[in-house]
Amino acid sequence: MPIPVDRLTDPAVRAFVAAVNAHDRDAFRATLTDDATMSDDGSDRDVEQWTEREIFTTRGHIDVESEKGGGRDLVARYRNDTWGEMRTQWHFDVEDGKVRRFETGQA
């Protein structure tokens, strides 16, 4: 059973997941620092290009299965219209209430 988004521990991570699941680009961008970075399966990616391709144009959705590290490390079922569903892990570095870096990959 997924953890409801409103019960995720870290407020910045909670806002990130909520924005992804709502497909709200503006809300999503508001969760990130101006210089936010990310990686996918260990390779750094351009945040704007990756999120457009993997989240927004493909209806990405995160169902969180578990969290640890104060809510900044998640295991989740991630799905989008390109890849279908897969078990993923997410790690978030948060600074001043915003995501400074996120790393994702298959779990």
Coordinates of C-alpha atoms in Angstrom, one line a residue:
M1 CA 0.0 0.0 0.0
P2 CA 1.6 3.3 -1.0
I3 CA 2.2 6.0 1.5
P4 CA -0.2 8.9 0.9
V5 CA 1.6 12.0 -0.4
D6 CA 0.3 14.2 2.4
R7 CA 1.9 11.8 4.9
L8 CA 5.5 12.0 3.5
T9 CA 7.8 13.2 6.2
D10 CA 10.0 15.9 4.5
P11 CA 8.0 18.9 3.3
A12 CA 10.2 19.6 0.3
V13 CA 10.0 15.9 -0.9
R14 CA 6.2 15.9 -0.2
A15 CA 5.8 19.0 -2.4
F16 CA 8.0 17.5 -5.1
V17 CA 6.0 14.2 -5.3
A18 CA 2.7 16.1 -5.2
A19 CA 3.8 18.3 -8.1
V20 CA 5.0 15.3 -10.1
N21 CA 1.7 13.5 -9.5
A22 CA -0.4 16.5 -10.4
H23 CA 1.7 17.1 -13.6
D24 CA 2.1 20.7 -12.5
R25 CA 5.2 22.1 -14.0
D26 CA 5.0 25.4 -12.1
A27 CA 4.6 23.8 -8.8
F28 CA 7.3 21.3 -9.6
R29 CA 9.8 24.1 -10.5
A30 CA 8.9 25.9 -7.3
T31 CA 10.1 22.8 -5.3
L32 CA 13.6 23.1 -6.7
T33 CA 16.5 25.5 -6.0
D34 CA 17.5 27.7 -9.0
D35 CA 20.7 25.6 -9.5
A36 CA 19.1 22.2 -8.8
T37 CA 20.8 19.1 -10.3
M38 CA 19.8 15.5 -10.8
S39 CA 20.9 12.1 -11.9
D40 CA 19.2 9.1 -13.4
D41 CA 20.8 5.6 -12.8
G42 CA 24.0 7.3 -11.8
S43 CA 24.4 9.7 -14.8
D44 CA 23.9 13.4 -14.4
R45 CA 21.1 14.8 -16.5
D46 CA 19.7 18.2 -17.5
V47 CA 16.8 18.7 -15.0
E48 CA 14.6 20.6 -17.4
Q49 CA 15.0 18.1 -20.3
W50 CA 14.8 15.0 -18.1
T51 CA 11.6 16.1 -16.3
E52 CA 9.9 17.2 -19.5
R53 CA 10.6 13.8 -21.1
E54 CA 10.3 11.5 -18.1
I55 CA 7.5 13.3 -16.1
F56 CA 5.5 15.9 -17.9
T57 CA 4.9 14.7 -21.5
T58 CA 4.6 11.1 -20.3
R59 CA 2.4 11.5 -17.3
G60 CA 4.9 10.4 -14.7
H61 CA 3.6 9.3 -11.3
I62 CA 5.3 8.3 -8.1
D63 CA 3.7 5.9 -5.6
V64 CA 5.9 5.9 -2.5
E65 CA 6.3 2.4 -0.9
S66 CA 8.8 3.4 1.9
E67 CA 10.9 6.3 3.2
K68 CA 13.9 6.7 5.4
G69 CA 16.6 9.2 6.2
G70 CA 14.0 11.7 7.5
G71 CA 11.9 11.2 4.3
R72 CA 14.7 12.1 1.9
D73 CA 15.2 8.5 0.7
L74 CA 12.3 6.9 -1.0
V75 CA 11.5 3.5 -2.6
A76 CA 8.6 4.0 -5.0
R77 CA 6.7 2.5 -7.9
Y78 CA 7.3 5.0 -10.7
R79 CA 5.3 4.9 -13.9
N80 CA 5.0 6.9 -17.1
D81 CA 3.6 6.3 -20.6
T82 CA 7.1 5.5 -22.1
W83 CA 8.5 2.9 -19.6
G84 CA 5.4 1.6 -17.8
E85 CA 5.9 0.9 -14.2
M86 CA 9.2 0.1 -12.3
R87 CA 10.4 0.0 -8.8
T88 CA 12.7 3.0 -8.2
Q89 CA 14.7 4.7 -5.5
W90 CA 15.0 8.4 -5.0
H91 CA 17.4 10.4 -2.9
F92 CA 16.9 14.1 -2.2
D93 CA 19.3 16.8 -1.0
V94 CA 17.3 19.7 0.5
E95 CA 18.5 23.2 1.2
D96 CA 16.3 25.9 2.7
G97 CA 13.2 23.9 2.1
K98 CA 13.8 23.2 -1.6
V99 CA 15.3 20.3 -3.5
R100 CA 18.9 21.1 -4.4
R101 CA 19.6 17.7 -6.0
F102 CA 17.6 14.5 -6.6
E103 CA 18.9 11.2 -7.7
T104 CA 16.7 8.4 -9.0
G105 CA 17.3 5.0 -10.5
Q106 CA 15.9 1.5 -10.5
A107 CA 15.7 -0.1 -7.1

